Amino acid sequence: MRNYLYFILTTLILFVGCQKDPELTRPVKFTATVTVKSDENLNIPSQGAIITLTNKTNGASYQAFVLENGQATFESITPGLYSISGTLVISAQSYSELAGYYVEDNVSFTDSYDNVDIYADRVFSLELKAGKTGNWVFKQIYYAGSNSSTGASFRDVFLEIYNNSNQVLYADSLYFGQVGGKNNNNAGEYYLPNFQYDWSKSVGMVVESGKDANKDYIYAHTLFRIPSDGSGKKYPVQPGQSIIIAANAVDHTNSYESNNATPVTITNPALTINLSHADFEVNLIEFLRPNDGSAYTPYRFDVDNINVPNVDVLHVSSGNDLILDALGRDAYFIVDPKGKSIDMENLRSFAAPDIREVIATTRVYKQIPIEVVVDAVELQHPVASSRVPKRLPTTLDAGRTHVPGGQYSSQSLVRKTLKTVNGRRILKDTNNSEEDFGFLQKADPSKSASSFID
Protein backbone atom coordinates (compact mmCIF):
# COMPACT_ATOMS: atom_id res chain seq x y z
CA MET A 1 0.00 0.00 0.00
CA ARG A 2 2.84 2.33 0.90
CA ASN A 3 4.44 1.74 -2.53
CA TYR A 4 1.13 2.39 -4.25
CA LEU A 5 0.65 5.72 -2.45
CA TYR A 6 4.23 6.68 -3.26
CA PHE A 7 3.55 5.95 -6.94
CA ILE A 8 0.37 8.08 -6.93
CA LEU A 9 2.15 10.96 -5.18
CA THR A 10 5.10 10.84 -7.58
CA THR A 11 2.77 10.80 -10.59
CA LEU A 12 0.87 13.85 -9.30
CA ILE A 13 4.09 15.75 -8.71
CA LEU A 14 5.33 14.99 -12.22
CA PHE A 15 1.97 15.94 -13.73
CA VAL A 16 1.80 19.26 -11.91
CA GLY A 17 5.48 19.98 -12.65
CA CYS A 18 5.00 19.40 -16.36
CA GLN A 19 2.09 21.79 -16.69
CA LYS A 20 3.00 24.95 -18.58
CA ASP A 21 2.55 28.25 -16.80
CA PRO A 22 -0.75 29.53 -18.25
CA GLU A 23 0.63 33.08 -18.17
CA LEU A 24 3.38 32.04 -20.60
CA THR A 25 1.01 30.35 -23.05
CA ARG A 26 -1.91 32.78 -22.93
CA PRO A 27 -2.02 34.86 -26.14
CA VAL A 28 -1.12 38.50 -25.54
CA LYS A 29 -2.02 41.79 -27.19
CA PHE A 30 0.68 43.95 -28.73
CA THR A 31 0.19 47.54 -29.89
CA ALA A 32 2.73 49.50 -31.92
CA THR A 33 2.47 53.28 -31.70
CA VAL A 34 4.11 54.62 -34.84
CA THR A 35 5.36 58.07 -35.82
CA VAL A 36 7.33 59.28 -38.84
CA LYS A 37 10.33 61.62 -38.70
CA SER A 38 11.70 63.29 -41.81
CA ASP A 39 14.85 65.37 -42.23
CA GLU A 40 12.70 68.19 -43.63
CA ASN A 41 10.32 68.11 -40.64
CA LEU A 42 7.43 67.22 -42.92
CA ASN A 43 4.12 66.25 -41.37
CA ILE A 44 3.88 62.64 -42.57
CA PRO A 45 1.17 60.43 -41.06
CA SER A 46 2.13 56.86 -40.25
CA GLN A 47 -1.15 55.42 -41.53
CA GLY A 48 -0.53 52.59 -43.98
CA ALA A 49 2.85 51.58 -42.55
CA ILE A 50 3.38 47.83 -42.22
CA ILE A 51 4.52 46.50 -38.85
CA THR A 52 6.06 43.02 -38.77
CA LEU A 53 6.70 40.90 -35.69
CA THR A 54 8.90 37.80 -35.97
CA ASN A 55 9.16 35.29 -33.15
CA LYS A 56 12.84 34.67 -32.38
CA THR A 57 12.26 31.08 -31.33
CA ASN A 58 10.00 29.58 -33.97
CA GLY A 59 10.21 32.13 -36.79
CA ALA A 60 6.43 32.77 -36.78
CA SER A 61 5.65 36.14 -38.38
CA TYR A 62 2.73 38.53 -37.86
CA GLN A 63 1.86 41.68 -39.83
CA ALA A 64 -0.53 44.56 -39.29
CA PHE A 65 -1.18 47.95 -40.90
CA VAL A 66 -0.98 51.21 -38.98
CA LEU A 67 -4.42 52.79 -38.83
CA GLU A 68 -5.47 56.44 -38.82
CA ASN A 69 -4.85 56.64 -35.07
CA GLY A 70 -1.15 55.89 -35.63
CA GLN A 71 -1.33 52.42 -34.13
CA ALA A 72 -1.04 48.85 -35.37
CA THR A 73 -2.64 46.28 -33.09
CA PHE A 74 -1.94 42.57 -32.83
CA GLU A 75 -4.85 41.21 -30.82
CA SER A 76 -3.48 37.72 -30.15
CA ILE A 77 0.13 36.60 -30.49
CA THR A 78 2.18 33.92 -28.77
CA PRO A 79 4.28 35.27 -25.88
CA GLY A 80 7.99 35.33 -26.59
CA LEU A 81 11.04 37.24 -27.77
CA TYR A 82 10.48 39.12 -31.03
CA SER A 83 12.15 41.25 -33.66
CA ILE A 84 10.02 44.20 -34.75
CA SER A 85 10.21 46.17 -37.99
CA GLY A 86 8.15 48.93 -39.51
CA THR A 87 8.09 50.23 -43.10
CA LEU A 88 6.21 53.07 -44.73
CA VAL A 89 6.63 53.62 -48.47
CA ILE A 90 5.55 56.97 -49.92
CA SER A 91 5.22 57.28 -53.66
CA ALA A 92 7.57 59.63 -55.49
CA GLN A 93 4.63 61.83 -56.54
CA SER A 94 3.23 62.10 -53.00
CA TYR A 95 6.63 62.83 -51.48
CA SER A 96 7.37 65.47 -54.14
CA GLU A 97 4.11 67.20 -53.23
CA LEU A 98 4.88 67.06 -49.51
CA ALA A 99 8.49 68.18 -49.79
CA GLY A 100 8.02 70.78 -52.50
CA TYR A 101 10.79 69.39 -54.68
CA TYR A 102 11.01 66.55 -57.18
CA VAL A 103 12.13 63.05 -56.24
CA GLU A 104 12.48 60.31 -58.84
CA ASP A 105 11.75 57.21 -56.73
CA ASN A 106 9.54 56.19 -53.85
CA VAL A 107 10.80 57.11 -50.38
CA SER A 108 10.87 54.54 -47.59
CA PHE A 109 10.78 55.18 -43.85
CA THR A 110 11.82 52.34 -41.56
CA ASP A 111 12.62 51.35 -38.01
CA SER A 112 13.43 48.04 -36.31
CA TYR A 113 14.21 46.49 -32.95
CA ASP A 114 15.66 43.13 -32.03
CA ASN A 115 15.09 40.90 -28.98
CA VAL A 116 11.95 42.65 -27.71
CA ASP A 117 10.24 40.65 -24.95
CA ILE A 118 6.48 40.35 -25.35
CA TYR A 119 5.27 38.14 -22.53
CA ALA A 120 2.32 40.30 -21.52
CA ASP A 121 0.07 42.88 -23.18
CA ARG A 122 2.38 45.66 -24.29
CA VAL A 123 2.47 49.03 -26.09
CA PHE A 124 5.69 49.79 -27.99
CA SER A 125 6.81 52.92 -29.87
CA LEU A 126 8.49 53.05 -33.28
CA GLU A 127 9.82 56.13 -35.06
CA LEU A 128 10.17 55.57 -38.79
CA LYS A 129 13.00 57.43 -40.49
CA ALA A 130 14.15 57.70 -44.08
CA GLY A 131 17.03 55.30 -44.66
CA LYS A 132 20.29 56.08 -46.38
CA THR A 133 20.26 55.26 -50.09
CA GLY A 134 22.98 55.84 -52.64
CA ASN A 135 24.07 55.40 -56.22
CA TRP A 136 26.18 52.37 -55.34
CA VAL A 137 24.38 49.30 -54.00
CA PHE A 138 25.15 45.68 -53.39
CA LYS A 139 23.49 43.77 -56.21
CA GLN A 140 24.63 40.23 -55.37
CA ILE A 141 26.15 38.80 -52.20
CA TYR A 142 27.43 35.26 -52.44
CA TYR A 143 28.38 34.45 -48.87
CA ALA A 144 27.08 30.90 -48.37
CA GLY A 145 29.76 29.15 -50.44
CA SER A 146 29.37 25.71 -51.98
CA ASN A 147 29.51 22.20 -50.59
CA SER A 148 32.52 21.83 -48.31
CA SER A 149 33.52 18.40 -49.64
CA THR A 150 32.34 18.31 -53.26
CA GLY A 151 32.30 22.04 -54.03
CA ALA A 152 34.62 24.96 -53.23
CA SER A 153 33.49 25.53 -49.64
CA PHE A 154 34.21 29.16 -48.58
CA ARG A 155 36.66 29.88 -51.40
CA ASP A 156 34.26 30.81 -54.25
CA VAL A 157 32.43 33.73 -52.58
CA PHE A 158 32.11 37.22 -54.05
CA LEU A 159 30.44 40.62 -53.74
CA GLU A 160 28.84 42.43 -56.66
CA ILE A 161 28.51 46.23 -56.46
CA TYR A 162 26.09 47.92 -58.87
CA ASN A 163 25.70 51.42 -60.32
CA ASN A 164 22.04 52.11 -59.54
CA SER A 165 22.16 55.67 -60.89
CA ASN A 166 21.52 57.11 -64.35
CA GLN A 167 25.07 58.37 -64.87
CA VAL A 168 28.58 56.97 -65.18
CA LEU A 169 30.23 56.43 -61.81
CA TYR A 170 33.87 55.67 -61.08
CA ALA A 171 34.76 52.88 -58.70
CA ASP A 172 38.17 54.38 -57.96
CA SER A 173 38.72 54.72 -54.19
CA LEU A 174 35.38 53.17 -53.32
CA TYR A 175 35.58 51.44 -49.94
CA PHE A 176 33.83 48.30 -48.75
CA GLY A 177 34.13 45.79 -45.95
CA GLN A 178 32.51 43.84 -43.14
CA VAL A 179 31.03 45.10 -39.88
CA GLY A 180 32.26 43.66 -36.60
CA GLY A 181 29.81 42.44 -34.00
CA LYS A 182 29.02 39.96 -31.26
CA ASN A 183 27.93 36.50 -32.36
CA ASN A 184 26.05 35.30 -29.30
CA ASN A 185 23.01 36.29 -27.26
CA ASN A 186 24.66 36.59 -23.87
CA ALA A 187 23.76 39.54 -21.67
CA GLY A 188 26.33 41.64 -19.82
CA GLU A 189 27.39 45.10 -18.74
CA TYR A 190 29.19 45.82 -22.01
CA TYR A 191 26.24 44.90 -24.23
CA LEU A 192 23.08 46.65 -25.42
CA PRO A 193 19.58 45.41 -24.51
CA ASN A 194 19.54 43.44 -27.80
CA PHE A 195 22.80 41.75 -26.61
CA GLN A 196 24.99 43.42 -29.26
CA TYR A 197 28.13 45.32 -28.27
CA ASP A 198 27.63 48.67 -26.56
CA TRP A 199 30.44 50.46 -28.34
CA SER A 200 30.12 53.50 -26.06
CA LYS A 201 31.84 51.35 -23.42
CA SER A 202 34.91 50.50 -25.51
CA VAL A 203 38.19 51.47 -23.90
CA GLY A 204 39.10 55.02 -24.97
CA MET A 205 35.92 55.53 -27.04
CA VAL A 206 35.74 58.91 -28.79
CA VAL A 207 32.84 60.27 -30.86
CA GLU A 208 32.14 63.59 -32.50
CA SER A 209 30.08 66.13 -30.56
CA GLY A 210 26.42 65.16 -30.52
CA LYS A 211 27.05 61.71 -31.99
CA ASP A 212 26.10 58.33 -30.56
CA ALA A 213 28.72 55.58 -30.59
CA ASN A 214 26.15 52.93 -31.46
CA LYS A 215 23.77 54.76 -33.80
CA ASP A 216 26.08 57.06 -35.74
CA TYR A 217 29.01 54.74 -36.48
CA ILE A 218 29.79 51.24 -37.63
CA TYR A 219 32.89 49.32 -36.61
CA ALA A 220 34.68 47.59 -39.47
CA HIS A 221 36.19 44.15 -39.08
CA THR A 222 37.62 44.47 -42.61
CA LEU A 223 38.17 47.51 -44.80
CA PHE A 224 39.18 47.44 -48.48
CA ARG A 225 39.50 50.03 -51.25
CA ILE A 226 39.18 49.84 -55.01
CA PRO A 227 42.59 51.01 -56.32
CA SER A 228 43.09 54.13 -58.41
CA ASP A 229 45.79 55.59 -60.62
CA GLY A 230 45.23 59.05 -59.16
CA SER A 231 42.94 60.25 -61.95
CA GLY A 232 39.81 59.06 -60.17
CA LYS A 233 38.54 57.73 -63.48
CA LYS A 234 40.40 54.50 -64.07
CA TYR A 235 37.41 52.26 -63.40
CA PRO A 236 34.24 53.67 -64.97
CA VAL A 237 31.00 51.78 -64.29
CA GLN A 238 28.13 52.52 -66.65
CA PRO A 239 24.55 52.99 -65.37
CA GLY A 240 23.04 49.57 -64.76
CA GLN A 241 26.45 47.85 -64.73
CA SER A 242 28.48 46.36 -61.89
CA ILE A 243 31.84 45.15 -60.61
CA ILE A 244 32.58 41.70 -59.18
CA ILE A 245 34.97 41.44 -56.21
CA ALA A 246 36.11 37.85 -55.61
CA ALA A 247 37.70 36.38 -52.53
CA ASN A 248 39.72 34.19 -54.91
CA ALA A 249 39.56 35.07 -58.60
CA VAL A 250 40.11 31.59 -60.00
CA ASP A 251 38.03 29.11 -61.94
CA HIS A 252 36.57 27.12 -59.07
CA THR A 253 34.98 24.63 -61.44
CA ASN A 254 38.44 23.27 -62.26
CA SER A 255 41.41 22.15 -60.20
CA TYR A 256 44.17 24.72 -59.61
CA GLU A 257 47.46 24.95 -57.76
CA SER A 258 47.42 26.29 -54.21
CA ASN A 259 50.12 28.43 -52.60
CA ASN A 260 51.91 25.36 -51.28
CA ALA A 261 51.98 23.75 -54.75
CA THR A 262 49.40 21.11 -53.87
CA PRO A 263 46.30 21.03 -56.08
CA VAL A 264 42.89 22.25 -55.01
CA THR A 265 40.40 19.83 -56.51
CA ILE A 266 36.67 20.03 -57.11
CA THR A 267 34.52 16.91 -57.14
CA ASN A 268 31.31 18.47 -58.45
CA PRO A 269 31.94 21.53 -60.68
CA ALA A 270 28.20 22.12 -61.05
CA LEU A 271 28.07 23.37 -57.47
CA THR A 272 30.53 26.21 -57.92
CA ILE A 273 31.48 29.02 -60.33
CA ASN A 274 34.24 30.50 -62.46
CA LEU A 275 35.59 33.71 -60.93
CA SER A 276 38.71 34.02 -63.07
CA HIS A 277 37.13 36.97 -64.90
CA ALA A 278 36.22 38.95 -61.78
CA ASP A 279 36.94 42.68 -61.89
CA PHE A 280 38.89 42.64 -58.61
CA GLU A 281 40.04 40.17 -56.01
CA VAL A 282 41.00 40.35 -52.34
CA ASN A 283 44.46 39.01 -51.55
CA LEU A 284 45.94 39.37 -48.06
CA ILE A 285 49.41 37.93 -48.58
CA GLU A 286 51.34 41.23 -48.70
CA PHE A 287 49.14 42.81 -46.02
CA LEU A 288 49.93 39.96 -43.62
CA ARG A 289 53.60 39.60 -44.52
CA PRO A 290 55.75 40.66 -41.50
CA ASN A 291 57.60 43.96 -41.92
CA ASP A 292 60.68 42.63 -40.14
CA GLY A 293 61.44 40.08 -42.83
CA SER A 294 60.73 37.12 -40.56
CA ALA A 295 59.55 33.83 -42.02
CA TYR A 296 56.04 33.85 -43.38
CA THR A 297 53.98 31.15 -45.03
CA PRO A 298 51.12 32.48 -47.19
CA TYR A 299 47.73 30.95 -46.61
CA ARG A 300 47.30 27.96 -48.89
CA PHE A 301 44.03 29.04 -50.47
CA ASP A 302 44.69 32.79 -50.85
CA VAL A 303 45.83 32.34 -54.45
CA ASP A 304 46.62 35.50 -56.41
CA ASN A 305 45.39 35.73 -60.00
CA ILE A 306 47.89 38.12 -61.57
CA ASN A 307 45.40 38.95 -64.34
CA VAL A 308 42.87 40.40 -61.90
CA PRO A 309 43.66 43.63 -60.00
CA ASN A 310 43.91 43.32 -56.23
CA VAL A 311 41.99 45.71 -54.02
CA ASP A 312 43.91 47.77 -51.48
CA VAL A 313 43.79 46.16 -48.04
CA LEU A 314 43.47 48.78 -45.28
CA HIS A 315 42.37 46.74 -42.30
CA VAL A 316 41.69 43.14 -41.33
CA SER A 317 41.09 42.46 -37.64
CA SER A 318 41.62 38.71 -38.00
CA GLY A 319 41.85 36.01 -40.65
CA ASN A 320 44.12 35.17 -43.57
CA ASP A 321 41.66 35.53 -46.48
CA LEU A 322 38.41 37.31 -47.30
CA ILE A 323 36.02 35.07 -45.39
CA LEU A 324 32.31 35.80 -45.71
CA ASP A 325 30.53 34.10 -42.83
CA ALA A 326 28.64 31.19 -44.42
CA LEU A 327 26.24 31.09 -41.46
CA GLY A 328 25.10 34.64 -42.16
CA ARG A 329 26.54 36.28 -39.05
CA ASP A 330 27.80 39.24 -41.03
CA ALA A 331 27.05 42.67 -42.44
CA TYR A 332 28.63 44.47 -45.42
CA PHE A 333 29.01 48.14 -46.27
CA ILE A 334 30.01 50.43 -49.14
CA VAL A 335 31.61 53.78 -48.36
CA ASP A 336 31.96 56.63 -50.84
CA PRO A 337 33.68 59.51 -49.02
CA LYS A 338 33.79 61.84 -52.03
CA GLY A 339 32.73 65.32 -50.96
CA LYS A 340 33.01 64.44 -47.27
CA SER A 341 35.71 65.55 -44.83
CA ILE A 342 36.36 62.02 -43.58
CA ASP A 343 39.93 60.72 -43.66
CA MET A 344 39.41 57.04 -44.46
CA GLU A 345 43.15 56.39 -44.18
CA ASN A 346 43.30 57.46 -40.54
CA LEU A 347 40.15 56.19 -38.91
CA ARG A 348 40.04 55.66 -35.16
CA SER A 349 40.34 52.05 -33.97
CA PHE A 350 38.67 50.46 -30.94
CA ALA A 351 38.62 47.05 -29.31
CA ALA A 352 35.36 45.28 -28.58
CA PRO A 353 33.73 46.74 -25.45
CA ASP A 354 34.24 43.59 -23.37
CA ILE A 355 38.01 43.74 -23.92
CA ARG A 356 39.21 45.83 -20.98
CA GLU A 357 42.97 45.76 -21.61
CA VAL A 358 44.18 46.88 -25.03
CA ILE A 359 47.67 45.88 -26.11
CA ALA A 360 49.50 45.87 -29.44
CA THR A 361 48.07 42.52 -30.49
CA THR A 362 44.46 43.24 -29.47
CA ARG A 363 41.92 42.84 -32.27
CA VAL A 364 40.50 46.26 -33.16
CA TYR A 365 37.77 47.63 -35.41
CA LYS A 366 37.77 50.78 -37.55
CA GLN A 367 35.19 53.40 -36.56
CA ILE A 368 33.32 54.68 -39.64
CA PRO A 369 30.70 57.47 -39.53
CA ILE A 370 27.45 56.35 -41.14
CA GLU A 371 27.28 59.61 -43.09
CA VAL A 372 29.77 58.20 -45.62
CA VAL A 373 28.08 54.79 -45.90
CA VAL A 374 26.09 54.63 -49.15
CA ASP A 375 24.83 51.07 -48.78
CA ALA A 376 24.83 48.39 -46.11
CA VAL A 377 23.28 44.94 -45.90
CA GLU A 378 22.92 42.76 -42.83
CA LEU A 379 22.59 38.99 -42.96
CA GLN A 380 21.14 36.48 -40.55
CA HIS A 381 21.02 32.73 -39.99
CA PRO A 382 18.08 31.04 -41.77
CA VAL A 383 17.00 29.39 -38.49
CA ALA A 384 15.36 31.87 -36.11
CA SER A 385 16.72 30.29 -32.94
CA SER A 386 20.31 30.50 -34.26
CA ARG A 387 20.29 34.22 -35.04
CA VAL A 388 22.71 36.61 -33.41
CA PRO A 389 22.14 40.25 -32.39
CA LYS A 390 21.66 42.86 -35.11
CA ARG A 391 24.79 44.93 -35.65
CA LEU A 392 23.82 47.64 -38.16
CA PRO A 393 21.94 50.81 -37.14
CA THR A 394 18.41 50.81 -38.56
CA THR A 395 19.23 53.92 -40.59
CA LEU A 396 21.53 51.69 -42.67
CA ASP A 397 19.43 48.53 -42.78
CA ALA A 398 16.08 48.18 -41.02
CA GLY A 399 15.98 44.44 -41.65
CA ARG A 400 18.17 41.40 -42.25
CA THR A 401 18.18 38.74 -44.93
CA HIS A 402 19.55 35.29 -45.78
CA VAL A 403 19.56 32.57 -48.40
CA PRO A 404 17.09 29.83 -47.44
CA GLY A 405 19.53 26.98 -48.09
CA GLY A 406 22.03 28.35 -45.61
CA GLN A 407 25.67 27.38 -45.30
CA TYR A 408 27.42 25.89 -48.38
CA SER A 409 24.18 25.85 -50.42
CA SER A 410 25.64 27.59 -53.54
CA GLN A 411 22.80 30.14 -53.22
CA SER A 412 23.36 33.89 -53.42
CA LEU A 413 21.40 36.94 -52.36
CA VAL A 414 20.30 39.20 -55.23
CA ARG A 415 18.71 42.62 -54.98
CA LYS A 416 15.29 42.72 -56.62
CA THR A 417 14.57 44.80 -59.71
CA LEU A 418 12.28 47.74 -58.94
CA LYS A 419 11.70 48.82 -62.53
CA THR A 420 13.35 49.01 -65.93
CA VAL A 421 13.86 52.37 -67.64
CA ASN A 422 15.10 52.37 -71.25
CA GLY A 423 16.62 48.94 -70.74
CA ARG A 424 18.38 49.90 -67.49
CA ARG A 425 17.39 48.01 -64.38
CA ILE A 426 16.83 50.13 -61.28
CA LEU A 427 17.24 47.93 -58.25
CA LYS A 428 15.01 48.07 -55.19
CA ASP A 429 16.51 50.00 -52.28
CA THR A 430 14.07 50.60 -49.43
CA ASN A 431 16.76 50.34 -46.76
CA ASN A 432 15.27 47.03 -45.61
CA SER A 433 17.24 44.06 -46.90
CA GLU A 434 14.46 41.67 -45.93
CA GLU A 435 12.27 43.40 -48.51
CA ASP A 436 14.93 44.32 -51.07
CA PHE A 437 16.59 40.93 -51.68
CA GLY A 438 15.66 37.57 -53.11
CA PHE A 439 17.98 34.74 -53.97
CA LEU A 440 19.38 32.68 -56.81
CA GLN A 441 19.51 28.91 -56.47
CA LYS A 442 23.11 29.16 -57.66
CA ALA A 443 25.35 32.23 -57.55
CA ASP A 444 25.80 33.90 -60.94
CA PRO A 445 28.79 36.22 -61.58
CA SER A 446 27.96 36.64 -65.30
CA LYS A 447 26.33 40.10 -64.94
CA SER A 448 23.87 38.91 -67.62
CA ALA A 449 20.06 38.89 -67.38
CA SER A 450 20.24 35.55 -65.56
CA SER A 451 21.99 37.25 -62.63
CA PHE A 452 18.99 39.52 -61.91
CA ILE A 453 15.64 38.75 -60.30
CA ASP A 454 12.35 40.61 -60.57
PDB file of C-alpha atoms in Angstrom, residues 28-34 49-51 53 62-67 69-77 121-124:
ATOM      1  CA  VAL A  28      -1.116  38.498 -25.543  1.00  0.00           C
ATOM      2  CA  LYS A  29      -2.015  41.787 -27.189  1.00  0.00           C
ATOM      3  CA  PHE A  30       0.678  43.952 -28.733  1.00  0.00           C
ATOM      4  CA  THR A  31       0.193  47.539 -29.889  1.00  0.00           C
ATOM      5  CA  ALA A  32       2.727  49.500 -31.920  1.00  0.00           C
ATOM      6  CA  THR A  33       2.470  53.285 -31.704  1.00  0.00           C
ATOM      7  CA  VAL A  34       4.113  54.620 -34.843  1.00  0.00           C
ATOM      8  CA  ALA A  49       2.847  51.579 -42.550  1.00  0.00           C
ATOM      9  CA  ILE A  50       3.376  47.828 -42.222  1.00  0.00           C
ATOM     10  CA  ILE A  51       4.524  46.495 -38.853  1.00  0.00           C
ATOM     11  CA  LEU A  53       6.704  40.897 -35.692  1.00  0.00           C
ATOM     12  CA  TYR A  62       2.726  38.534 -37.859  1.00  0.00           C
ATOM     13  CA  GLN A  63       1.864  41.683 -39.834  1.00  0.00           C
ATOM     14  CA  ALA A  64      -0.534  44.559 -39.292  1.00  0.00           C
ATOM     15  CA  PHE A  65      -1.183  47.949 -40.896  1.00  0.00           C
ATOM     16  CA  VAL A  66      -0.984  51.213 -38.976  1.00  0.00           C
ATOM     17  CA  LEU A  67      -4.419  52.785 -38.828  1.00  0.00           C
ATOM     18  CA  ASN A  69      -4.849  56.641 -35.071  1.00  0.00           C
ATOM     19  CA  GLY A  70      -1.149  55.885 -35.626  1.00  0.00           C
ATOM     20  CA  GLN A  71      -1.334  52.420 -34.130  1.00  0.00           C
ATOM     21  CA  ALA A  72      -1.038  48.852 -35.368  1.00  0.00           C
ATOM     22  CA  THR A  73      -2.642  46.281 -33.092  1.00  0.00           C
ATOM     23  CA  PHE A  74      -1.939  42.573 -32.826  1.00  0.00           C
ATOM     24  CA  GLU A  75      -4.851  41.205 -30.824  1.00  0.00           C
ATOM     25  CA  SER A  76      -3.479  37.716 -30.151  1.00  0.00           C
ATOM     26  CA  ILE A  77       0.135  36.600 -30.492  1.00  0.00           C
ATOM     27  CA  ASP A 121       0.073  42.883 -23.176  1.00  0.00           C
ATOM     28  CA  ARG A 122       2.382  45.662 -24.293  1.00  0.00           C
ATOM     29  CA  VAL A 123       2.473  49.032 -26.087  1.00  0.00           C
ATOM     30  CA  PHE A 124       5.691  49.788 -27.989  1.00  0.00           C
TER      31      PHE A 124
END
